[in-house]
Amino acid sequence: MAELRTVPDGPAAAPVVVPGGDRDSRFARRMIIAGASILSVVALVAVFAPLLSQWGETEIDAANTLVAPGGSHLLGTDGNGMDIWSRVLYAARLDLGIALAAVALAVVVGTLLGLVAGYFGGWLDDVLMRVVDIFQSFPTFILALAVAALLGNGTINLIITIAAVNAPAYARLVRAEVRSLRELPFVDAAITSGASPVGVLWRHLLPNSLTPVRVIAPLNCGWAMLTLAGLSFLGLGVSIPEAEWGAMISLGAADVVGGRWWTSVPPGLALFVCVLGFSLLGEGLQDRANAKRR
Amino acid sequence: MRIFRFVARRLLQLIPVLLGVVVLAFLLVRVLPGDPVRSILGQNATEEDAAAARARFGLDQSLWQQFLDYLGGLLTGDFGTSIQSGSSVGSEMALRVGPTLELVVISVTIALVVATLLGIWSAKRANRAGDHSVRIFALVGNSVPEFWLGLVLVLVGYSILGWFPAPNGRVDPDTGLTPLTGADLVDAVLTANGPAIASAAAYLVLPVLTLVVGVVAPLLRSVRASALEVLHSESYAAAKAHGLRDRTLHYGYLLRATLVRLPSLAALVFGTAIGSTVLVEYVYSWQGFGQWALRGLLYRDYPVVQASVLVIALCYVLVFLIADVVHAILDPRVRL
């Protein structure tokens, strides 16, 4: 059922006719709202972790190791006697922080490389794209493992690791976008009216080529978080006693066989919900972008 | 004929890529922080012991000499000697590839079937409740950490229900299975060892399920998207307007056109699955290629890391080559 819909304000202020699109966009909107709500809650938890937990991030209750949930420990304690509930909350800081910083870094570096390669072309483009090819001829997690082993752990190194693995994809995306934008008349117009290459890149090509990046970035944040947790799980990421979901799961992995679920299930659940938030947001944005293109 | 020429050309193009990978892997392991011989010597080793161990593995020679030796060995099929175990990397790897390949191939196959069925079903009901639940399921599969899902499945399937064996290997050692290929289920079938078939299958269920959930999600999204594209295409509308039967529409138009995209997707997902097995094998103590490569990386076992990087890259590019060929066979419009 085709229907004329008007959006009051925002980027798509013009009336758009979307065949059968009303339901579609309603679902997309719901996904965006659900994703954004989950992420807001996680962000609030990260900020207010001290207020929501009665134990410290690395505080040890030596008399109570591996106790089951209940009593003074809401979700029990791990083998070191640290409170699971408090640590699950505190971990949101490191997980969210590293994932966001890594994706931001990857976007900046990848976009710059893509802009330069796409605009100037030539040997620079060839070299950059061959490097991207080599990066992309490995499964990303394997690549992350190698770079993590190379740089060692520590927050900054993990951010660089995850950014390095992701940047090539952005470079390729932006390069393709710039190459098609370059052929458009408005770029020619800018050049003939005397704009410098940097001016053209910055004022005209950059804003326009960021559209696909905006859609991919949220999905990528979720992936970054899974990678971080996976690295920590294998001992190549954040290490105990710092609170990070993957490292907590790793510490509790051995307890599972004996049926002690509380050391590894809660941090994994938190990780899952947070990544789901990014996925919902990203999928909703993608739907919306597709609807606009049609 | 054209396909053979295409394959030959692509195989030739592989040579520089793989050479690049060999050089990169060789350099990568040597810039890794840490000393490969220190970890085998123990606490009280003197500087002379370390020097002697380095000489034994040829690590005291110049970088060029080491590289040429390594390359010369590769050309004769010799991957070198593991620093940790002292045995041949090639024969160690041969034991490890089978189990991992078994895991990945079974999982990707199941995921492909599930994704095709569910994806087309979902596209036909676009924007209705069924479609929305399939999409949410795909998002969940995309978001769940595989290693954690593995642990949860162990908790439920082994610790609570007791239906599946503990995560401690691939087959019950009491079944006396003779290893042939390393893929235990295949070996059990080949040697007609009844108890081993049952045991290997039982051990496979949870790790395969873990991998399938992670792998099916991206496939499902892509199948749904390409099925939707077909449903909205003019050729499909024309076929429908001509009053073709539903069966013909479904199998001749929708299924065929959707499947065309599947090979390249499968190749992509195959790579993701190889990455995931490192985590999944760790959870289930699978003792496959992923765990072996990870150990090599953690202990700076140069020859092991170099060999595993090369094999992963080779697998990856070969799978993409196969995907391109299958694509060309399925879709007559593709010109190689």
Short mmCIF file of N, CA and C in Angstrom, two decimals, chain A residues 206-267:
data_model
loop_
_atom_site.label_atom_id
_atom_site.label_comp_id
_atom_site.label_asym_id
_atom_site.label_seq_id
_atom_site.Cartn_x
_atom_site.Cartn_y
_atom_site.Cartn_z
N LEU A 206 34.61 14.82 1.58
CA LEU A 206 34.52 14.19 2.89
C LEU A 206 33.09 14.05 3.40
N PRO A 207 32.32 15.17 3.46
CA PRO A 207 30.97 15.02 4.02
C PRO A 207 30.12 14.04 3.23
N ASN A 208 30.28 14.06 1.90
CA ASN A 208 29.43 13.19 1.08
C ASN A 208 29.82 11.72 1.14
N SER A 209 31.11 11.48 1.37
CA SER A 209 31.53 10.08 1.36
C SER A 209 31.34 9.42 2.72
N LEU A 210 30.94 10.21 3.70
CA LEU A 210 30.76 9.65 5.03
C LEU A 210 29.44 8.91 5.20
N THR A 211 28.52 9.07 4.23
CA THR A 211 27.20 8.45 4.39
C THR A 211 27.27 6.95 4.67
N PRO A 212 27.99 6.18 3.83
CA PRO A 212 28.02 4.74 4.15
C PRO A 212 28.74 4.45 5.45
N VAL A 213 29.72 5.28 5.79
CA VAL A 213 30.48 5.06 7.02
C VAL A 213 29.56 5.15 8.24
N ARG A 214 28.66 6.13 8.20
CA ARG A 214 27.74 6.32 9.33
C ARG A 214 26.89 5.09 9.58
N VAL A 215 26.55 4.39 8.51
CA VAL A 215 25.70 3.21 8.66
C VAL A 215 26.49 2.02 9.19
N ILE A 216 27.73 1.89 8.70
CA ILE A 216 28.54 0.73 9.07
C ILE A 216 29.07 0.85 10.51
N ALA A 217 29.39 2.06 10.94
CA ALA A 217 30.10 2.25 12.21
C ALA A 217 29.42 1.60 13.42
N PRO A 218 28.09 1.76 13.62
CA PRO A 218 27.49 1.12 14.80
C PRO A 218 27.64 -0.41 14.80
N LEU A 219 27.40 -1.02 13.63
CA LEU A 219 27.58 -2.47 13.55
C LEU A 219 29.01 -2.83 13.90
N ASN A 220 29.92 -1.99 13.43
CA ASN A 220 31.33 -2.23 13.65
C ASN A 220 31.70 -2.13 15.14
N CYS A 221 31.01 -1.24 15.87
CA CYS A 221 31.26 -1.11 17.31
C CYS A 221 30.96 -2.43 18.01
N GLY A 222 29.84 -3.04 17.65
CA GLY A 222 29.49 -4.32 18.24
C GLY A 222 30.55 -5.36 17.94
N TRP A 223 30.99 -5.36 16.69
CA TRP A 223 32.02 -6.32 16.31
C TRP A 223 33.31 -6.06 17.08
N ALA A 224 33.66 -4.79 17.25
CA ALA A 224 34.88 -4.43 17.98
C ALA A 224 34.81 -4.96 19.41
N MET A 225 33.63 -4.86 19.99
CA MET A 225 33.46 -5.32 21.36
C MET A 225 33.62 -6.84 21.45
N LEU A 226 33.06 -7.55 20.47
CA LEU A 226 33.22 -9.01 20.45
C LEU A 226 34.69 -9.39 20.27
N THR A 227 35.38 -8.64 19.42
CA THR A 227 36.79 -8.93 19.20
C THR A 227 37.60 -8.71 20.48
N LEU A 228 37.33 -7.58 21.12
CA LEU A 228 38.03 -7.28 22.37
C LEU A 228 37.82 -8.41 23.38
N ALA A 229 36.56 -8.81 23.54
CA ALA A 229 36.25 -9.86 24.51
C ALA A 229 36.91 -11.18 24.10
N GLY A 230 36.90 -11.47 22.81
CA GLY A 230 37.53 -12.70 22.33
C GLY A 230 39.03 -12.71 22.61
N LEU A 231 39.67 -11.57 22.37
CA LEU A 231 41.11 -11.47 22.65
C LEU A 231 41.37 -11.66 24.14
N SER A 232 40.56 -11.02 24.97
CA SER A 232 40.75 -11.16 26.41
C SER A 232 40.50 -12.60 26.84
N PHE A 233 39.51 -13.23 26.21
CA PHE A 233 39.18 -14.62 26.55
C PHE A 233 40.39 -15.51 26.31
N LEU A 234 41.16 -15.24 25.26
CA LEU A 234 42.33 -16.06 24.94
C LEU A 234 43.59 -15.57 25.64
N GLY A 235 43.45 -14.54 26.48
CA GLY A 235 44.60 -14.05 27.22
C GLY A 235 45.44 -13.03 26.47
N LEU A 236 44.91 -12.48 25.36
CA LEU A 236 45.66 -11.50 24.59
C LEU A 236 45.08 -10.10 24.71
N GLY A 237 44.09 -9.93 25.59
CA GLY A 237 43.47 -8.62 25.71
C GLY A 237 43.66 -8.08 27.10
N VAL A 238 42.57 -7.58 27.67
CA VAL A 238 42.60 -7.07 29.03
C VAL A 238 42.80 -8.25 29.97
N SER A 239 43.64 -8.08 31.01
CA SER A 239 43.81 -9.21 31.91
C SER A 239 43.31 -8.90 33.31
N ILE A 240 42.89 -9.95 34.00
CA ILE A 240 42.46 -9.87 35.38
C ILE A 240 43.59 -9.24 36.18
N PRO A 241 43.36 -8.39 37.16
CA PRO A 241 42.10 -8.08 37.83
C PRO A 241 41.25 -7.00 37.19
N GLU A 242 41.68 -6.37 36.11
CA GLU A 242 40.82 -5.35 35.53
C GLU A 242 39.50 -5.97 35.12
N ALA A 243 38.43 -5.20 35.23
CA ALA A 243 37.11 -5.74 34.91
C ALA A 243 36.82 -5.57 33.43
N GLU A 244 36.71 -6.68 32.72
CA GLU A 244 36.34 -6.66 31.31
C GLU A 244 35.56 -7.94 31.08
N TRP A 245 34.49 -7.87 30.28
CA TRP A 245 33.59 -9.01 30.17
C TRP A 245 34.27 -10.28 29.67
N GLY A 246 35.06 -10.14 28.60
CA GLY A 246 35.72 -11.32 28.02
C GLY A 246 36.69 -11.97 29.00
N ALA A 247 37.46 -11.14 29.72
CA ALA A 247 38.41 -11.67 30.70
C ALA A 247 37.67 -12.36 31.84
N MET A 248 36.51 -11.81 32.22
CA MET A 248 35.71 -12.43 33.29
C MET A 248 35.18 -13.79 32.85
N ILE A 249 34.70 -13.85 31.58
CA ILE A 249 34.20 -15.13 31.06
C ILE A 249 35.33 -16.14 31.07
N SER A 250 36.51 -15.70 30.67
CA SER A 250 37.67 -16.58 30.61
C SER A 250 37.98 -17.15 31.99
N LEU A 251 37.94 -16.28 32.99
CA LEU A 251 38.24 -16.71 34.36
C LEU A 251 37.21 -17.74 34.83
N GLY A 252 35.96 -17.55 34.42
CA GLY A 252 34.91 -18.45 34.88
C GLY A 252 34.71 -19.69 34.02
N ALA A 253 35.46 -19.76 32.90
CA ALA A 253 35.21 -20.85 31.94
C ALA A 253 35.34 -22.23 32.57
N ALA A 254 36.34 -22.38 33.45
CA ALA A 254 36.59 -23.71 34.02
C ALA A 254 35.48 -24.10 35.00
N ASP A 255 34.76 -23.13 35.56
CA ASP A 255 33.73 -23.44 36.56
C ASP A 255 32.49 -24.06 35.93
N VAL A 256 32.31 -23.79 34.62
CA VAL A 256 31.08 -24.20 33.96
C VAL A 256 30.88 -25.71 34.00
N VAL A 257 31.98 -26.46 33.81
CA VAL A 257 31.87 -27.92 33.77
C VAL A 257 31.32 -28.44 35.10
N GLY A 258 31.66 -27.76 36.19
CA GLY A 258 31.14 -28.17 37.49
C GLY A 258 29.77 -27.59 37.79
N GLY A 259 29.17 -26.91 36.81
CA GLY A 259 27.82 -26.37 37.00
C GLY A 259 27.80 -25.01 37.68
N ARG A 260 28.97 -24.40 37.94
CA ARG A 260 28.97 -23.06 38.57
C ARG A 260 28.85 -22.01 37.47
N TRP A 261 27.62 -21.57 37.27
CA TRP A 261 27.31 -20.73 36.12
C TRP A 261 27.61 -19.25 36.37
N TRP A 262 27.61 -18.83 37.64
CA TRP A 262 27.56 -17.39 37.90
C TRP A 262 28.85 -16.65 37.59
N THR A 263 29.97 -17.36 37.41
CA THR A 263 31.20 -16.64 37.12
C THR A 263 31.31 -16.25 35.66
N SER A 264 30.69 -17.00 34.75
CA SER A 264 30.86 -16.68 33.34
C SER A 264 29.56 -16.29 32.62
N VAL A 265 28.41 -16.72 33.11
CA VAL A 265 27.18 -16.39 32.39
C VAL A 265 26.83 -14.90 32.48
N PRO A 266 26.86 -14.26 33.67
CA PRO A 266 26.47 -12.84 33.71
C PRO A 266 27.34 -11.92 32.86
N PRO A 267 28.69 -12.02 32.90
CA PRO A 267 29.44 -11.10 32.03
C PRO A 267 29.15 -11.33 30.55
#
